[in-house]
Amino acid sequence: MPDLSQRIKRLKASSTIAFNTRAAELRRQGIDVIAMTAGEPDFQPPEHVFEAARDALKRGLTKYTPSEGTPELREAVCAKFARENGLSYEPDQVIVSTGGKQVLYNAFQAVLEPGDEAVLMAPTWVTYPPQIELAGGVAVPVRTRPEDGFLPDLDAVAAAIGPKTKVLLINSPSNPTGAVYPPELVQGLVELAAEHDLWVFSDELYEHLIYEGTFTPAARFAPERTLTVHGASKAYALTGWRIGYGAGPRELVTAMNRLQSQVTSGANALAQHATVAALNEVEKTRAFMDTTRKAYRERRDALVEGLNRMGLTTPEPHGAFYVMADLTTIDPDEGEAALKLLEKARVAAVPGTDFLAPGQARFSYATSLDNVHEALKRIEAFLA
Ligand code: PLP
């Protein structure tokens, strides 16, 4: 067989997906595993979104859309940012992509030269470093600590910025830590970026999953250098529909769309139509989010209390649906510790390795409260 590219040989598959696959394999062998690995709501999307998808099918909206997204969806995204975040965008500052993941991919490709650096917080979402590296860039992590609630220290961020830094990445609420940055921290980070003339990529996918504190959009402080990354996956439980959106400076968004037009020709037409309903039918969507948020919060409370009681310590996360817990009492190597949990307690959590979180693992509570209780019971029995 002819050779593969060096670039692809260096690229690792997503470890979240890999561990999830492993749990699914055990299940196929008849072993009952509680999977706390997925970054995916366990709820079905709200009925009005299904209705809009059925309507799109009936109307035969089955053709290519403009590569940057349908005008209706881009307008709905602008209305969302104005209504919920006080941000003012025109539709030509918005791009719709195949998930927030593709918005980020396009963005890194659009701004990074080989050797350029992107500063991010560790623990980090597993996808950022590979996407940065695929664009020829270098991910520069700034460590955040559980005892600080995984909030970054501005001096440490400043120290990580150098002559090659091009991007400062913010992700609040954070995957995997659940940290919600207070307004003054978001402002401080954006001001640092402005001082060093950096792009700010603000990944706000978990905006609507906040249990304490308030959400602060980074673009409020420097819209001229900020790309807001958002999408339908988390808040509206539309993961498989693959709709994400980015909003920011026209030149950047146009460049991202040039790439997208050559790579995918744009996002799925039916899913775009359905997402308009999720964004525009405000009251129905809000009711859905209130119900799901309440359920997540209850699960979080149970999980955080249980893990801390057993010495798998974690600060209380205020957003998203993840808990980053310390597994060093099980094994100093997080991969080994997660493997023991999987094989002995039959609970799957993702080891911290690819989150740049040694000694820790991520537990997702996007699973039923019964599963959370059962997982805790199993871990407790295993530890005993
Ligand atoms: N950003 C963060 C922090 C995420 O956790 C995810 C999904 O796990 C995404 C972006 C992208 O999600 P999607 O591509 O489904 O929109």
Coordinates of C-alpha atoms and ligand atoms in Angstrom, one line a residue:
M1 CA 0.0 0.0 0.0
P2 CA 1.3 3.5 -0.7
D3 CA 2.2 5.6 2.3
L4 CA -0.1 7.9 4.4
S5 CA 0.8 11.5 5.0
Q6 CA 3.0 12.4 8.0
R7 CA 0.3 14.8 9.1
I8 CA -2.3 12.1 9.3
K9 CA 0.1 9.6 10.9
R10 CA 0.7 12.1 13.7
L11 CA -3.1 12.6 14.2
K12 CA -4.7 10.6 17.1
A13 CA -8.3 9.5 17.0
S14 CA -10.5 11.3 19.5
S15 CA -9.9 9.6 22.9
T16 CA -13.4 10.3 24.1
I17 CA -14.8 8.3 21.1
A18 CA -12.2 5.6 21.7
F19 CA -13.1 5.0 25.3
N20 CA -16.8 5.1 24.4
T21 CA -16.2 2.4 21.8
R22 CA -14.4 0.3 24.4
A23 CA -17.4 0.6 26.8
A24 CA -19.8 -0.3 23.9
E25 CA -17.6 -3.4 23.1
L26 CA -17.9 -4.6 26.7
R27 CA -21.6 -4.1 26.5
R28 CA -21.8 -6.2 23.4
Q29 CA -20.1 -9.0 25.3
G30 CA -23.0 -8.8 27.7
I31 CA -21.1 -6.9 30.4
D32 CA -23.3 -4.2 31.8
V33 CA -21.2 -1.0 31.8
I34 CA -22.4 2.5 32.9
A35 CA -20.9 4.8 30.3
M36 CA -20.1 8.3 31.7
T37 CA -18.0 9.0 28.7
A38 CA -20.2 10.8 26.2
G39 CA -20.4 14.5 25.6
E40 CA -23.9 14.2 24.4
P41 CA -27.3 15.0 26.0
D42 CA -29.3 11.8 26.8
F43 CA -32.6 13.8 26.0
Q44 CA -34.4 13.8 22.7
P45 CA -34.7 17.2 21.1
P46 CA -37.8 19.2 21.7
E47 CA -40.9 18.3 19.6
H48 CA -41.1 21.7 17.7
V49 CA -37.7 20.9 16.3
F50 CA -38.8 17.5 15.0
E51 CA -41.9 19.3 13.6
A52 CA -39.7 21.7 11.7
A53 CA -37.6 18.9 10.3
R54 CA -40.7 17.1 9.1
D55 CA -41.9 20.3 7.5
A56 CA -38.6 20.7 5.7
L57 CA -39.0 17.2 4.3
K58 CA -42.5 17.9 3.2
R59 CA -41.4 21.1 1.5
G60 CA -38.6 19.2 -0.3
L61 CA -35.8 21.4 1.2
T62 CA -33.3 18.8 0.1
K63 CA -30.9 20.8 -2.1
Y64 CA -27.5 22.3 -1.3
T65 CA -27.8 25.5 0.7
P66 CA -25.4 28.4 0.4
S67 CA -22.1 27.2 1.7
E68 CA -22.2 29.7 4.6
G69 CA -25.7 28.5 5.7
T70 CA -29.2 29.4 4.8
P71 CA -30.1 33.1 5.2
E72 CA -33.0 32.1 7.6
L73 CA -30.6 30.3 9.9
R74 CA -28.0 33.0 9.8
E75 CA -30.6 35.6 10.6
A76 CA -31.9 33.4 13.5
V77 CA -28.3 33.2 14.8
C78 CA -28.0 37.0 14.7
A79 CA -31.3 37.3 16.5
K80 CA -30.2 34.9 19.2
F81 CA -26.9 36.8 19.8
A82 CA -28.8 40.1 20.0
R83 CA -31.6 38.7 22.2
E84 CA -29.5 36.6 24.6
N85 CA -26.1 38.2 24.6
G86 CA -26.5 41.8 23.5
L87 CA -24.2 41.2 20.5
S88 CA -24.9 42.9 17.2
Y89 CA -24.0 40.8 14.1
E90 CA -25.1 41.0 10.5
P91 CA -25.9 37.7 8.7
D92 CA -22.7 38.0 6.6
Q93 CA -20.7 37.8 9.9
V94 CA -22.2 34.4 10.6
I95 CA -21.2 31.0 9.2
V96 CA -23.1 27.7 9.7
S97 CA -21.0 24.6 9.7
T98 CA -21.2 20.8 10.4
G99 CA -21.0 21.2 14.1
G100 CA -19.1 23.6 16.3
K101 CA -16.2 21.3 15.6
Q102 CA -16.0 22.4 12.0
V103 CA -16.4 26.0 12.9
L104 CA -13.2 25.6 15.0
Y105 CA -11.4 23.6 12.4
N106 CA -12.2 26.3 9.7
A107 CA -11.1 29.0 12.1
F108 CA -7.7 27.5 13.0
Q109 CA -7.0 26.9 9.3
A110 CA -8.0 30.5 8.5
V111 CA -5.6 32.2 11.0
L112 CA -2.6 29.9 11.8
E113 CA 0.7 29.9 10.0
P114 CA 3.1 27.0 10.7
G115 CA 4.7 27.5 14.1
D116 CA 2.0 29.9 15.3
E117 CA 0.8 29.3 18.8
A118 CA -2.6 29.1 20.3
V119 CA -2.9 29.5 24.1
L120 CA -5.5 27.4 25.8
M121 CA -6.4 26.3 29.3
A122 CA -5.6 22.8 30.6
P123 CA -7.5 20.6 31.3
T124 CA -8.6 21.3 27.7
W125 CA -11.2 19.8 25.4
V126 CA -9.4 17.0 23.5
T127 CA -10.1 18.3 20.1
Y128 CA -8.4 21.7 20.3
P129 CA -4.7 20.5 20.2
P130 CA -5.1 18.2 17.2
Q131 CA -7.1 20.8 15.2
I132 CA -4.4 23.4 16.0
E133 CA -1.6 21.0 15.0
L134 CA -3.5 20.1 11.7
A135 CA -3.3 23.8 10.9
G136 CA 0.5 23.7 11.5
G137 CA 0.1 25.5 14.8
V138 CA 1.3 24.7 18.4
A139 CA -1.1 24.4 21.3
V140 CA 0.3 26.1 24.4
P141 CA -1.5 24.9 27.6
V142 CA -1.9 27.0 30.7
R143 CA -2.5 24.8 33.7
T144 CA -5.6 25.4 35.8
R145 CA -6.0 23.8 39.2
P146 CA -8.9 22.0 40.9
E147 CA -8.3 24.1 44.0
D148 CA -9.0 27.2 42.0
G149 CA -12.2 25.7 40.5
F150 CA -10.1 25.3 37.3
L151 CA -10.2 29.0 36.7
P152 CA -7.1 30.4 35.0
D153 CA -4.7 32.8 36.6
L154 CA -4.3 35.9 34.3
D155 CA -0.6 36.2 35.1
A156 CA -0.1 32.6 34.0
V157 CA -1.9 33.2 30.8
A158 CA 0.1 36.4 30.2
A159 CA 3.3 34.4 30.8
A160 CA 2.2 31.8 28.1
I161 CA 1.8 34.5 25.5
G162 CA 4.9 35.0 23.3
P163 CA 5.9 36.5 20.0
K164 CA 4.4 33.5 18.1
T165 CA 1.0 33.5 19.8
K166 CA -1.8 34.2 17.4
V167 CA -4.9 32.9 19.2
L168 CA -6.3 32.9 22.8
L169 CA -8.9 30.2 23.2
I170 CA -11.6 30.6 25.8
N171 CA -14.1 27.9 26.7
S172 CA -16.6 28.8 29.3
P173 CA -18.5 26.8 30.5
S174 CA -15.7 24.4 30.0
N175 CA -15.5 20.9 28.7
P176 CA -14.0 19.0 30.6
T177 CA -14.0 21.0 33.9
G178 CA -17.4 22.6 33.9
A179 CA -15.8 25.9 35.1
V180 CA -17.8 29.0 34.4
Y181 CA -15.6 32.0 34.1
P182 CA -16.8 35.1 36.0
P183 CA -17.3 38.3 33.8
E184 CA -14.1 40.0 35.1
L185 CA -12.1 36.9 34.1
V186 CA -13.5 36.8 30.6
Q187 CA -12.8 40.5 30.3
G188 CA -9.3 40.1 31.7
L189 CA -8.5 37.4 29.1
V190 CA -9.9 39.4 26.2
E191 CA -7.9 42.5 27.4
L192 CA -4.8 40.4 27.4
A193 CA -5.5 39.2 23.9
A194 CA -6.1 42.8 22.8
E195 CA -2.8 43.9 24.4
H196 CA -0.9 41.3 22.3
D197 CA -3.1 41.7 19.2
L198 CA -4.4 38.1 19.3
W199 CA -7.5 36.5 18.0
V200 CA -10.0 35.3 20.6
F201 CA -11.8 32.1 19.8
S202 CA -14.6 31.8 22.4
D203 CA -16.2 28.4 22.4
E204 CA -19.6 29.0 24.0
L205 CA -21.3 25.7 23.1
Y206 CA -22.3 25.2 26.8
E207 CA -23.8 28.7 27.3
H208 CA -27.2 27.4 28.3
L209 CA -25.9 24.7 30.7
I210 CA -25.1 26.9 33.7
Y211 CA -26.3 26.1 37.3
E212 CA -24.6 28.9 39.2
G213 CA -23.2 32.2 38.0
T214 CA -23.8 34.0 34.8
F215 CA -22.7 33.5 31.2
T216 CA -20.3 36.1 29.8
P217 CA -19.8 36.2 26.0
A218 CA -16.2 37.2 25.2
A219 CA -17.3 39.2 22.1
R220 CA -18.8 41.8 24.5
F221 CA -15.3 43.1 25.2
A222 CA -13.6 43.0 21.8
P223 CA -16.0 42.0 18.9
E224 CA -13.4 43.1 16.3
R225 CA -11.0 40.2 17.3
T226 CA -13.4 37.6 18.7
L227 CA -14.9 34.6 16.9
T228 CA -17.8 33.2 18.9
V229 CA -18.3 29.5 18.4
H230 CA -21.7 28.1 19.1
G231 CA -24.0 25.4 18.0
A232 CA -27.2 23.3 18.4
S233 CA -25.7 20.2 19.9
K234 CA -25.7 20.7 23.6
A235 CA -28.5 23.1 24.5
Y236 CA -31.1 21.7 22.1
A237 CA -29.8 18.0 22.3
L238 CA -29.2 18.1 18.5
T239 CA -25.8 16.4 18.5
G240 CA -26.4 14.1 15.5
W241 CA -27.9 16.9 13.4
R242 CA -24.5 18.4 13.2
I243 CA -25.2 22.2 13.2
G244 CA -22.7 24.7 14.6
Y245 CA -22.3 28.4 14.0
G246 CA -19.6 31.0 14.3
A247 CA -19.9 34.7 14.4
G248 CA -17.2 37.3 14.2
P249 CA -15.3 39.8 12.0
R250 CA -16.5 39.6 8.3
E251 CA -13.0 39.0 6.9
L252 CA -12.4 36.0 9.2
V253 CA -15.9 34.5 8.6
T254 CA -15.5 35.0 4.8
A255 CA -12.2 33.2 4.9
M256 CA -13.6 30.3 6.9
N257 CA -16.4 30.0 4.3
R258 CA -13.9 29.9 1.4
L259 CA -12.4 26.9 3.0
Q260 CA -15.8 25.3 3.9
S261 CA -17.0 25.8 0.3
Q262 CA -14.2 23.6 -0.9
V263 CA -14.5 21.0 1.8
T264 CA -18.2 20.3 2.5
S265 CA -20.2 22.9 0.5
G266 CA -22.0 23.6 3.8
A267 CA -24.1 22.0 6.5
N268 CA -27.1 19.7 6.1
A269 CA -30.2 21.5 4.6
L270 CA -32.9 19.7 6.7
A271 CA -31.0 20.2 10.0
Q272 CA -30.4 23.9 9.2
H273 CA -34.2 24.3 8.7
A274 CA -34.9 22.5 12.0
T275 CA -32.4 24.6 13.9
V276 CA -34.2 27.8 12.9
A277 CA -37.1 26.5 14.9
A278 CA -34.9 25.8 17.9
L279 CA -33.6 29.4 17.8
N280 CA -36.8 31.2 16.9
E281 CA -39.5 29.5 18.9
V282 CA -38.0 31.0 22.0
E283 CA -40.6 30.1 24.6
K284 CA -40.8 26.4 23.6
T285 CA -37.0 26.1 23.5
R286 CA -36.6 27.9 26.8
A287 CA -39.1 25.4 28.5
F288 CA -37.0 22.5 27.1
M289 CA -33.8 24.0 28.4
D290 CA -35.3 24.7 31.8
T291 CA -36.4 21.1 32.2
T292 CA -33.1 19.6 31.0
R293 CA -31.0 22.0 33.1
K294 CA -32.9 21.0 36.2
A295 CA -32.2 17.4 35.5
Y296 CA -28.5 17.9 34.9
R297 CA -28.2 19.9 38.0
E298 CA -29.7 17.2 40.1
R299 CA -27.3 14.6 38.6
R300 CA -24.3 16.9 39.1
D301 CA -25.2 17.4 42.8
A302 CA -25.4 13.6 43.3
L303 CA -22.2 12.9 41.4
V304 CA -20.1 15.6 43.0
E305 CA -21.2 14.7 46.5
G306 CA -20.5 11.0 45.9
L307 CA -17.1 11.4 44.2
N308 CA -15.9 13.7 46.9
R309 CA -17.1 11.4 49.7
M310 CA -15.1 8.6 48.2
G311 CA -11.9 10.7 47.9
L312 CA -12.1 11.1 44.1
T313 CA -12.0 14.8 44.6
T314 CA -13.4 17.4 42.4
P315 CA -14.5 21.0 42.8
E316 CA -18.2 21.6 42.1
P317 CA -18.5 22.5 38.4
H318 CA -21.0 25.3 37.7
G319 CA -21.7 24.5 34.1
A320 CA -21.7 22.0 31.2
F321 CA -22.3 18.3 32.1
Y322 CA -18.9 17.1 33.2
V323 CA -17.0 16.5 36.3
M324 CA -13.2 16.3 36.3
A325 CA -12.2 14.1 39.2
D326 CA -8.9 13.1 40.8
L327 CA -8.3 9.3 40.4
T328 CA -4.8 9.2 42.0
T329 CA -6.1 7.2 44.9
I330 CA -7.0 4.4 42.5
D331 CA -3.7 4.7 40.4
P332 CA -1.3 7.6 39.8
D333 CA -1.6 6.8 36.1
E334 CA -5.0 8.1 34.9
G335 CA -5.2 5.6 32.1
E336 CA -4.7 2.7 34.5
A337 CA -7.1 4.2 36.9
A338 CA -9.8 4.6 34.3
L339 CA -9.2 1.1 33.1
K340 CA -9.6 -0.3 36.6
L341 CA -12.9 1.6 37.0
L342 CA -14.1 0.2 33.7
E343 CA -13.0 -3.4 34.2
K344 CA -13.6 -3.7 38.0
A345 CA -16.4 -1.2 38.7
R346 CA -17.9 -1.4 35.2
V347 CA -18.1 2.4 35.1
A348 CA -16.6 4.2 32.1
A349 CA -15.0 7.6 32.5
V350 CA -12.5 9.2 30.0
P351 CA -8.9 9.3 31.3
G352 CA -7.5 12.8 31.6
T353 CA -4.5 12.1 29.3
D354 CA -5.8 13.8 26.2
F355 CA -7.4 16.6 28.2
L356 CA -3.9 17.3 29.5
A357 CA -5.1 16.4 32.9
P358 CA -2.8 13.9 34.5
G359 CA -4.2 11.9 37.4
Q360 CA -7.8 12.8 36.5
A361 CA -10.7 11.5 34.5
R362 CA -13.8 13.1 33.1
F363 CA -17.2 11.8 34.2
S364 CA -20.2 12.9 32.0
Y365 CA -23.5 13.2 33.8
A366 CA -25.4 13.4 30.6
T367 CA -27.0 10.1 31.7
S368 CA -29.9 9.3 34.0
L369 CA -29.9 10.1 37.7
D370 CA -30.4 6.3 38.3
N371 CA -27.3 5.7 36.3
V372 CA -25.4 8.3 38.4
H373 CA -26.5 6.6 41.6
E374 CA -25.7 3.1 40.3
A375 CA -22.2 4.3 39.1
L376 CA -21.5 5.7 42.5
K377 CA -22.6 2.5 44.2
R378 CA -20.3 0.4 41.9
I379 CA -17.3 2.7 42.5
E380 CA -17.8 2.6 46.2
A381 CA -18.0 -1.2 46.2
F382 CA -14.8 -1.3 44.1
L383 CA -12.9 1.0 46.4
A384 CA -14.0 -1.0 49.4
Ligands
PLP1 N1 -16.7 22.7 21.8 C1 -16.8 21.9 22.9 C2 -16.1 22.4 24.2 C3 -17.4 20.7 22.9 O1 -17.4 19.9 24.0 C4 -18.0 20.2 21.7 C5 -18.6 18.9 21.7 O2 -18.3 18.0 22.4 C6 -17.9 21.0 20.6 C7 -17.3 22.3 20.7 C8 -18.5 20.7 19.3 O3 -19.7 20.1 19.2 P1 -20.5 20.0 17.9 O4 -19.5 19.7 16.8 O5 -21.4 18.8 18.1 O6 -21.2 21.2 17.7

